[in-house]
Amino acid sequence: MEDALPSGLLEVCALLGAPADRIREIDKVAQKGIRSSQVLEPEILSIFVPPFTSKEETTISPSAQNNYQRLAKRRSFRKKKDKPKSEHGTDKTDKKDVPAEDITVPKDIDLDGLPQLCFPGGLQPSSDPKEHCFHFLVFTDVMGKRTYGVVMQYYRSVQDATSLHNGQIYWDYNASHTKAGGTFIPYALCVISRFPYYSALKDCLSCLLMQLKSCKDSDTDNRIKEFAAKLCLIPSPPPGPLNLVLNMKPLQVVFPSREDLDSPLIDLDLHLPFLCFSPKQVLEIMSCILTEQKIVFFSSDWALLTLIAECFMVYLHPMQWQHTFVPILSRQMLDFIMAPTSFLMGCHLDHFEEVKKEAEDLVLISIDGGTISYPLSSEEETEVPDVPVEAAESFIQRIESLQMHYDLEMAHLGSFMELGELRMRKRLWQHNLNNEVQKITLQLIVDIFRDVKAHLNFEHRVFNSEEFLKSRTVGDQPFYKKVLDTYMFHSFLKARLNKRMDAFCQMEWNTSSETNGRFSMLFDSPRRATTKMRRFRPEHMFSKKLVISMPNLLEAKETEVPRQWSLRKPDPTNGVKPQTKPVYTFKLPEINFPLLGRCVQTYYTELNNYLNREIACLPPDNSTLLARYYYLRGLVYLMQGKPVHALSDFQSLYKTDIRIFPVELVKKVVLSLPASDRQQAERKPELKRLISQVLETEREVTKMDDHVKKFSLPKTHMHLDDFVRRIQESGIVKDVDTIHRLFDALTVGHQKQIDPEIFRDFYNYWKETEAEAEESLPPHVTENLDKNECVYKLSNSVKTNFGVGKIAMTQKRLFLLLEGRSGFVEIAPFRNIEEVKITTVAFLVLRIPTLRIKATTRKEIFEANLKTECDLWHLMIKEMWAGRKMADDHKDPQYIQEALTNVLLMDAVVGSLQTTKAIYAASKLSHFDKMRNEVPMMVPKTTAETLKHRINPSVGETVPQSVDVLLYTPGQLDASGRDDTSKLWCALGEGKVVVFNASTWSVQQHNVKVGNSKLKCMVGVEQSQVWIGSSDSSIYIINTHSMVCNKQLTAHRSEVVDIITDETRTQGRLSYSCSVDGNILAWDISTLKLHHKFQLASNTINSMRLYKDLLLFCTRECILVTKKSGVVFQKVDIAENLRKLGSSFSGIQLFSEKGQLWVSYAANNEISIFDMNNLFKPAHKVILQDCTQITCMLRVKQQIWVGSRGISQGKQKGKIYVIDAEKKTVEKELVAHVDIVKSLCSAEDRYVLSGSGKEDGKVAIWKVEDLSLITFQI
C-alpha cells in the first residue's frame, strides 16, 4: 500500500504554456512581420507525477510488490496530446493512434487553477527574449494541509515553439536566445512539493534549465521527466541537524531539515522583511496578523509576495495563521479579496488602486514602497492596535543590533575561486542570521504572551480573560482585547492547557531568571501581580531570605558568562562568541537513469551503503546524528521492500533520539505487514514489543480534550464539589482543603450550598482589593520595603499609642504608616510577636475595642483603636503569627504562604458577607491558629536540630503527590555556559519528574514527562544522563543539560524496579537493570546496546545491589547472590519464623567497606545485618522502636538512614531512623513527615533528602553529622 511508503519531495511536476493552435496563429502572423501582443490563455502541456517506474521494471520481491504498490487515492487526470496538422495533406500511412497516458494526480492539488497561478500576470508574448524568473505558490486544502510550488518562467521563440515531434512540443533553447528579433512565448515549469523548499527547488530548476539548453529537441520532455523522477527519489530529511545534499550539476543543492518536529522548515531568507520595512513597520504588520485583519501584500515582483508572507508566518511560530492564506492572486482571482472573513493574500502592485477603491476594511501593504495603508471603510478607518510597548521596544533593540547585509559581513574577506565555496559561505551566513531572527521574533511572541499562563486553570481548562486584561497596562489593552478573540490565540491557549513543550515554553523558561518566574514555582501565590504591583510580584516573595537560609550544596559562586549573539554589530562590552549548534550534511549518491526500475534500486542500494558507512564511522556518543542516519536508512529499507529491516532501524531511534520516531509511518508499516514478514519480526523481541505497542495504541486512540473555557461567574446555587471547581477556575486558590474551609465560612447560618450572589460578592471583593494596598502606599514607603516584601492589607486610619496612621501587613511584619509624616514605624515582625489580644478602652461613656500586640523586639506594647476592624485584624495577625511559628519550627516557608492565603480569604469573607456572623465565618479559615491551640505540634529537639529546610514538588497542584523516588546529581562549574548545576530530581505520580536547582532550591524544570506510569527508580549515569525505571517496563533516559527525555530502552517486559552502574569497569562501562519478573539486562552505557542478559527464577524482585564482582537481588522470599553473568552464587531464604508471620524481604542496603548487608522486612520493625563473608552466619538484629513499616534505606558516611512509618506523639508519622553502622544502634529518631517516608537520597554525604507520601508530598533536607564526633564531644 502506498500509505505505508514514504513519499519523496515531489508531488507533481507540470509544464505549462500557450495552446499549440494559438502559437501557430501567432507564428503565421509573425511571418507576415506583425507582432502579436494579445494575452493568451495558459494550459497544462505536460504533467509528471510519481511513480515513474513500472512494477515490471523493478527488482523488488513479489511479496513486496503485492503489499507496497503505490495505490494512493488519486483522481485521474488525462492529457490528450495534440496531433500536428500536415502542411501537405494527410499521411497515407495507416498509423494507430498512440493511447493517451492515464496520469493520476494527488487529490489535494487543484489543477484547474494552476495555469493562472503559474502565469499570475497573464501569458503574453514578448518581442524580446526575457530572463527566466521564479515565483512561489502555496496551496491549502480544505483540511488546512499545505503544499508548495516553485514556478520557473522562461521564454523561447515562436518558431521554436511550433517545432513538433510525434505530437509533442519541443524547443531549442540556445536558438531562442540567439535570435535578434521575432516573438517569444513564455513557458512555466512548476514543481509542487509537500515541503517549502523554496531555495532548494529554485536551484534544482535552475540546473534543469542549464541542461535543457544543451539537450536535443527530442530529449527535452524526457529530461523534465528524469528531473521529476530524481526529486521523487530524494527522502525528506528528519528533524535535526542533518541536511541532505544532491548534486544537480553544476550546483550542490542543499535540502535543509527542520530544527525539530514542531518547528517550521525554513528554506528562505528570514531577514527579507527587514530590508523592505523598518522594525516598527514589521511590528505593525505583526499586529495586523495577530489581530487577524484582512491583509493584502502588493509587489511588482511576484516572488517577493510569497517569500515575505512566509517570513511573517515563521515569525508567528509557534502560533499559526488559521485563516485563508493565498500569497499570490492572479488577475482572475482578485474577487477573492471580497471574502468576509480574515485572510492574508498577495496581489501585483498594478492592482493596488483598484483594490483600494473596491474593498473595505483591508490592510494594504506595499512591499516595494515599504508602506502600510488602511483604506476608509463605510464607517471609519480600520484601527490596528500597537504591539505592547515593552515587547516592541525590546524587539526593535534586538533587531537593530543584527548585521543584515552580507556584503558588509564579507567585506574583509578575499575573493572566492570556486562557486561551491562562495555558496557555502553565503549559506552559513544566512543560516546563522535566520537563527538570530527566529530567536528575536520568538522572544517577541513570548514577551507578548508570557503572562497568559498565570491566568490559566489547567485542571478545568479555564482562561480568565477578564483578569488577564486587567493586568495589562491601559495602553496595551486595545491590542489584547482584539487578540484574545482570535482563532490563533484560541489555538495557542489549547497548546498551553495541553502543557505542550514547544518553542514558546522553552524560550519562556530560558528567559526566566531564578528570582523571576522559576522561583515562583516554590509557592502557590495567593495574589496575581496587577499592573501597579509589578515591582512587588508575589513570585518574588521570600526568595532573598530563603536562598540565604537554604543549604547550598554547590558552595561556589557561579560566574555569569557573557553572551554575544552571532551576526550582531560589534559590541565592545561583550566579546565572547556565541555557541552555535553544529549542522551536518549528508551527500546523496548520484541518481542515474531514474526512469529505470533497476537503476532506481541500484540508487537505493548505494544510498544504503553510504548510510552504513556513516553509521559505522560515528562514535556511539553521537546519538543525535546516529538517529538521523537510522531514520534515513529505515526509509530506504521501506523503498527496497524490506519492512522488517526498516522497523529495526526505527526501533533504534528509541536508543538514539525518540523525538523523531515516525509514529504514523511505523503504524502504517505494521498494519500492512504481510504474514511472513510479521512472523519474522515477532521472532525479534524488540520488534515484537514495538508491534504490540503500535497495535495497543491503535486500539486505545482517544481524542485529547482540547476545549477552552472562559471564566464566568456562576448563576445557580453551588454544592461543595461545584464550589471547589468554581474557586479553582477563578484562580483564587487551588488547594482543596482550603476551599473546603472557605465553603464552611461562606455557608455559616445557611444551608450547605453557596448562593451565586454571595459568590459574586466574594469574588468581586477579592479582585478589588488585590492592588488596593499598594496603590495607597506613598513612594518613600515602597522604597524602604525589602526587595521581596509586599503589602497585602491596610487598615483604615486609626489612633494608636505610636500616633495616628494606618496599620500595614506584609508577609513578614506589621508596621504603621503615620499620617502627616514620611516613613513608617515597625510594629513587629511576626516571628517576634509574644501576644495578641483584644481589650477595651473607655472613651467618655463608650468602650472602644483595642488591639494589643506585645513583641520581643519592643518593651512598649502596641495598642490600636481599630473599632469595627478590631476582630478581623485580631484573627489575621494570630493566623500569620501561627503560620510564621509553624514555618520556623518545621523549616517550611510554605506555611507562611498558606497562612497569608487564609488571611486574605478571611478579609474577603468579612468584606463580602457584611453580617453579624462575618467574623465567626472568617474564623473558620483560621487554620494554623487552631492547630497551635488545639493540637500543639511540638517538633522534637533532635528533628529541629537536624532539619534544614523543606521544599514542595507538588506546588501548584490541587492535591499533594507522593514523592516516590529522589535523586541528587552533582554539578560542575562550566565556563562554556552549559547547565551543570547540581540538581535534585523528584519522581512524582504518572511519570512526572520535577527538577530543583540544588544550590538555590528553586524549581529548574517543573514537569519533565516520562511516560504515564509510576516511576520506580532513578540513577545518574556519567554526569550527563539520568536513567529512570518505570512501572510501564521502560527505562527513560534524560539528558541533564537539555532536560529532554529523548532516549528509551524497551527490552524489559514488566516494571523496572532498580538500576545500578558498574563503577569497577574502566572501559565499556555497564549499567544493570532488573525488572520485577527477574529479567536482568546489562547495557553498554556508551552505545545503549544490550551487552548480556539473564533470567532469575523469581518474579518478586524489588531491589538490586553491586558488591565487588557480585550482584545481589532482594526478592520477597530470599536474597540471591549471583555472578555478573547471572550464575547463582548464594541464596539466603527468609527466616522461618518471619515467613510464618507472613513477612517478606522488602529491601537491602550494602555497607561494602565493612562487608555488611542490611536487610529490611515488610510490615516489620526489624533490620537484619548479615556478614557478606558468611551470609549463613546468624544476622545481627536492630529493632526500631515505634516503627510499623520500613520503606527504604540509605548508606551515608558511617550511618544507615532508614525511612519508615512510625508513631510519634501518639500519631502515625513518617519517621527516619539514623543508625550508627559501627555500633549497630539507633542514634537519632527524626520525625520527618506527616505521611510515610517514601524515598531517600544523599547529596554528597553532606545532606540527606527524604520524600514523603501523598498526604504530605514534601521533601525534607537534613544535615548529616558525623555521629562519632558527636559521641566524642559528649
Short mmCIF file of C-alpha atoms in Angstrom, two decimals, residues 420-687:
data_model
loop_
_atom_site.label_atom_id
_atom_site.label_comp_id
_atom_site.label_asym_id
_atom_site.label_seq_id
_atom_site.Cartn_x
_atom_site.Cartn_y
_atom_site.Cartn_z
CA GLY A 420 30.69 25.98 -4.30
CA GLU A 421 32.80 27.73 -1.69
CA LEU A 422 31.02 31.02 -2.30
CA ARG A 423 27.60 29.39 -1.95
CA MET A 424 28.66 27.54 1.19
CA ARG A 425 29.85 30.76 2.83
CA LYS A 426 26.62 32.57 1.94
CA ARG A 427 24.50 29.64 3.14
CA LEU A 428 26.30 29.52 6.50
CA TRP A 429 25.85 33.27 6.97
CA GLN A 430 22.18 33.04 6.08
CA HIS A 431 21.65 30.04 8.37
CA ASN A 432 23.10 31.93 11.33
CA LEU A 433 21.13 35.07 10.52
CA ASN A 434 17.92 33.06 10.21
CA ASN A 435 18.57 31.57 13.64
CA GLU A 436 19.02 35.02 15.14
CA VAL A 437 15.87 36.39 13.52
CA GLN A 438 13.92 33.37 14.74
CA LYS A 439 15.15 33.87 18.30
CA ILE A 440 14.23 37.54 18.26
CA THR A 441 10.74 37.01 16.81
CA LEU A 442 10.11 34.12 19.19
CA GLN A 443 11.20 36.33 22.07
CA LEU A 444 8.67 38.90 20.85
CA ILE A 445 5.85 36.33 20.98
CA VAL A 446 7.00 35.23 24.44
CA ASP A 447 7.17 38.81 25.70
CA ILE A 448 3.64 39.48 24.44
CA PHE A 449 2.03 36.35 25.89
CA ARG A 450 4.30 35.40 28.80
CA ASP A 451 1.74 36.26 31.49
CA VAL A 452 -1.09 34.28 29.93
CA LYS A 453 -0.10 31.20 31.93
CA ALA A 454 -0.75 32.98 35.21
CA HIS A 455 -4.43 33.29 34.29
CA LEU A 456 -4.96 29.68 33.22
CA ASN A 457 -6.52 26.95 35.30
CA PHE A 458 -5.11 23.71 33.93
CA GLU A 459 -7.33 21.32 35.89
CA HIS A 460 -10.56 22.75 34.49
CA ARG A 461 -9.10 24.26 31.28
CA VAL A 462 -10.26 27.79 32.07
CA PHE A 463 -8.77 31.10 30.93
CA ASN A 464 -9.72 34.16 32.97
CA SER A 465 -9.58 36.68 30.14
CA GLU A 466 -11.13 39.48 32.17
CA GLU A 467 -8.47 39.34 34.86
CA PHE A 468 -5.74 38.98 32.26
CA LEU A 469 -6.90 42.19 30.58
CA LYS A 470 -6.97 44.00 33.90
CA SER A 471 -3.34 43.05 34.47
CA ARG A 472 -2.29 44.79 31.23
CA THR A 473 -1.34 48.46 31.02
CA VAL A 474 -4.00 50.81 29.71
CA GLY A 475 -2.05 51.43 26.50
CA ASP A 476 -1.68 47.71 25.78
CA GLN A 477 -5.29 46.73 26.45
CA PRO A 478 -6.67 47.55 22.94
CA PHE A 479 -4.18 45.09 21.45
CA TYR A 480 -5.03 42.29 23.85
CA LYS A 481 -8.78 42.87 23.55
CA LYS A 482 -8.57 42.10 19.84
CA VAL A 483 -6.05 39.28 20.09
CA LEU A 484 -7.95 37.39 22.80
CA ASP A 485 -10.89 36.89 20.42
CA THR A 486 -8.88 35.40 17.57
CA TYR A 487 -8.76 31.78 16.41
CA MET A 488 -4.98 31.96 16.57
CA PHE A 489 -4.96 32.84 20.25
CA HIS A 490 -7.59 30.19 20.99
CA SER A 491 -5.30 27.53 19.48
CA PHE A 492 -2.42 28.98 21.46
CA LEU A 493 -4.45 28.57 24.67
CA LYS A 494 -5.17 24.94 23.79
CA ALA A 495 -1.46 24.26 23.44
CA ARG A 496 -0.74 25.91 26.82
CA LEU A 497 -3.52 23.96 28.57
CA ASN A 498 -2.24 20.74 27.00
CA LYS A 499 1.16 21.60 28.55
CA ARG A 500 2.82 21.32 25.18
CA MET A 501 6.59 21.79 25.45
CA ASP A 502 7.06 23.82 22.28
CA ALA A 503 9.41 26.64 21.34
CA PHE A 504 7.32 29.14 23.30
CA CYS A 505 7.60 27.17 26.55
CA GLN A 506 11.31 26.60 26.08
CA MET A 507 12.04 30.26 25.39
CA GLU A 508 9.77 31.33 28.25
CA TRP A 509 11.66 29.07 30.61
CA ASN A 510 15.11 30.01 29.34
CA THR A 511 14.40 33.71 29.78
CA SER A 512 13.02 33.32 33.30
CA SER A 513 15.60 34.09 35.97
CA GLU A 514 15.93 32.26 39.25
CA THR A 515 14.08 35.03 41.08
CA ASN A 516 11.65 35.90 38.32
CA GLY A 517 9.39 33.09 37.26
CA ARG A 518 11.32 30.00 38.21
CA PHE A 519 11.42 30.75 41.89
CA SER A 520 7.68 31.37 41.84
CA MET A 521 7.28 27.65 41.44
CA LEU A 522 8.24 27.24 45.08
CA PHE A 523 4.96 28.77 46.23
CA ASP A 524 1.38 28.99 45.09
CA SER A 525 0.84 32.72 45.36
CA PRO A 526 -2.48 33.97 46.78
CA ARG A 527 -2.34 37.10 44.62
CA ARG A 528 -1.60 37.78 40.99
CA ALA A 529 0.55 40.73 40.03
CA THR A 530 -1.53 43.66 38.92
CA THR A 531 -0.23 46.48 36.78
CA LYS A 532 0.73 48.66 39.73
CA MET A 533 2.20 45.80 41.75
CA ARG A 534 4.77 44.58 39.27
CA ARG A 535 7.62 45.68 41.49
CA PHE A 536 6.08 43.52 44.22
CA ARG A 537 5.24 40.45 42.18
CA PRO A 538 4.28 37.61 44.54
CA GLU A 539 6.54 35.34 42.57
CA HIS A 540 9.46 37.26 44.08
CA MET A 541 8.29 36.61 47.61
CA PHE A 542 10.72 35.18 50.12
CA SER A 543 13.42 34.42 47.56
CA LYS A 544 16.15 36.53 49.11
CA LYS A 545 15.62 35.30 52.64
CA LEU A 546 15.08 31.70 51.66
CA VAL A 547 18.09 31.46 49.41
CA ILE A 548 20.20 32.75 52.27
CA SER A 549 18.76 30.20 54.70
CA MET A 550 18.76 27.23 52.34
CA PRO A 551 21.64 24.78 52.41
CA ASN A 552 23.77 25.50 49.36
CA LEU A 553 25.09 22.22 48.01
CA LEU A 554 27.24 23.87 45.39
CA GLU A 555 29.11 26.19 47.75
CA ALA A 556 30.66 28.05 44.87
CA LYS A 557 29.58 31.21 43.16
CA GLU A 558 28.65 30.69 39.56
CA THR A 559 30.23 33.14 37.18
CA GLU A 560 27.92 34.63 34.63
CA VAL A 561 29.33 34.03 31.18
CA PRO A 562 28.63 36.97 28.89
CA ARG A 563 26.91 36.03 25.67
CA GLN A 564 27.01 37.80 22.35
CA TRP A 565 24.60 36.85 19.60
CA SER A 566 26.11 35.98 16.26
CA LEU A 567 25.67 38.36 13.32
CA ARG A 568 25.24 41.26 15.67
CA LYS A 569 27.01 44.54 15.24
CA PRO A 570 30.27 44.71 17.21
CA ASP A 571 29.73 45.27 20.90
CA PRO A 572 32.88 46.46 22.68
CA THR A 573 31.44 45.42 26.05
CA ASN A 574 30.90 41.84 25.02
CA GLY A 575 33.42 39.87 23.09
CA VAL A 576 32.51 36.27 23.74
CA LYS A 577 31.47 34.32 20.66
CA PRO A 578 28.14 32.54 20.85
CA GLN A 579 27.64 28.82 20.87
CA THR A 580 26.02 27.64 17.65
CA LYS A 581 24.51 24.25 17.09
CA PRO A 582 26.54 22.17 14.63
CA VAL A 583 24.95 21.42 11.27
CA TYR A 584 25.95 18.35 9.27
CA THR A 585 25.40 17.41 5.65
CA PHE A 586 24.89 14.04 4.01
CA LYS A 587 25.59 13.82 0.30
CA LEU A 588 23.19 11.63 -1.59
CA PRO A 589 24.62 9.34 -4.29
CA GLU A 590 24.30 10.21 -7.96
CA ILE A 591 20.90 9.37 -9.42
CA ASN A 592 21.46 7.91 -12.89
CA PHE A 593 18.58 6.91 -15.14
CA PRO A 594 15.81 7.48 -12.55
CA LEU A 595 13.18 6.24 -15.02
CA LEU A 596 14.54 2.67 -14.97
CA GLY A 597 13.40 0.47 -12.11
CA ARG A 598 16.66 -1.46 -11.81
CA CYS A 599 18.64 1.80 -11.71
CA VAL A 600 16.35 3.11 -9.00
CA GLN A 601 17.04 0.02 -6.93
CA THR A 602 20.77 0.47 -7.59
CA TYR A 603 20.42 4.02 -6.26
CA TYR A 604 18.72 2.78 -3.09
CA THR A 605 21.40 0.13 -2.62
CA GLU A 606 24.13 2.73 -2.98
CA LEU A 607 22.31 5.10 -0.62
CA ASN A 608 22.06 2.28 1.91
CA ASN A 609 25.78 1.65 1.61
CA TYR A 610 26.51 5.33 2.16
CA LEU A 611 24.42 5.30 5.32
CA ASN A 612 26.05 2.09 6.57
CA ARG A 613 29.49 3.69 6.20
CA GLU A 614 28.41 6.80 8.09
CA ILE A 615 26.87 4.73 10.89
CA ALA A 616 30.00 2.61 11.18
CA CYS A 617 32.26 5.68 11.40
CA LEU A 618 30.25 7.56 14.01
CA PRO A 619 31.22 7.25 17.68
CA PRO A 620 28.43 5.84 19.86
CA ASP A 621 28.10 9.03 21.89
CA ASN A 622 27.00 10.97 18.80
CA SER A 623 23.47 9.64 19.18
CA THR A 624 21.92 12.72 17.58
CA LEU A 625 23.50 12.05 14.20
CA LEU A 626 23.12 8.30 14.53
CA ALA A 627 19.38 8.72 14.95
CA ARG A 628 19.13 10.68 11.69
CA TYR A 629 21.06 8.01 9.78
CA TYR A 630 18.88 5.25 11.25
CA TYR A 631 15.81 7.22 10.23
CA LEU A 632 17.02 7.65 6.64
CA ARG A 633 18.12 4.02 6.36
CA GLY A 634 14.69 2.95 7.60
CA LEU A 635 13.10 4.94 4.76
CA VAL A 636 15.47 3.33 2.26
CA TYR A 637 14.65 -0.16 3.54
CA LEU A 638 10.96 0.56 3.04
CA MET A 639 11.57 1.61 -0.56
CA GLN A 640 13.59 -1.58 -1.06
CA GLY A 641 10.72 -3.68 0.18
CA LYS A 642 12.41 -4.66 3.46
CA PRO A 643 9.90 -3.62 6.13
CA VAL A 644 11.42 -5.73 8.91
CA HIS A 645 14.82 -4.07 8.45
CA ALA A 646 13.08 -0.71 8.40
CA LEU A 647 11.27 -1.41 11.66
CA SER A 648 14.59 -2.40 13.27
CA ASP A 649 16.09 0.94 12.31
CA PHE A 650 13.05 2.86 13.53
CA GLN A 651 13.19 0.88 16.78
CA SER A 652 16.83 2.02 17.14
CA LEU A 653 15.52 5.57 17.48
CA TYR A 654 14.37 4.65 20.98
CA LYS A 655 18.05 4.43 21.97
CA THR A 656 19.29 7.41 19.96
CA ASP A 657 16.55 10.05 19.70
CA ILE A 658 12.97 9.02 20.26
CA ARG A 659 11.72 12.50 19.43
CA ILE A 660 11.97 11.81 15.68
CA PHE A 661 10.30 8.40 15.87
CA PRO A 662 7.84 8.38 12.90
CA VAL A 663 4.77 7.15 14.76
CA GLU A 664 2.28 7.32 11.91
CA LEU A 665 4.65 5.79 9.36
CA VAL A 666 5.54 2.89 11.65
CA LYS A 667 1.87 2.33 12.38
CA LYS A 668 1.12 2.08 8.65
CA VAL A 669 4.02 -0.30 8.10
CA VAL A 670 2.97 -2.56 10.99
CA LEU A 671 -0.66 -2.68 9.88
CA SER A 672 0.32 -3.55 6.31
CA LEU A 673 2.94 -6.21 7.11
CA PRO A 674 2.40 -9.48 5.22
CA ALA A 675 2.13 -12.63 7.32
CA SER A 676 5.67 -13.83 6.54
CA ASP A 677 7.26 -10.52 7.48
CA ARG A 678 5.10 -10.31 10.59
CA GLN A 679 6.34 -13.71 11.76
CA GLN A 680 9.94 -12.72 11.03
CA ALA A 681 9.55 -9.50 13.01
CA GLU A 682 7.95 -11.15 16.01
CA ARG A 683 10.89 -13.50 16.35
CA LYS A 684 12.93 -10.47 17.42
CA PRO A 685 11.97 -9.40 20.98
CA GLU A 686 12.48 -5.69 20.39
CA LEU A 687 10.32 -5.72 17.24
#
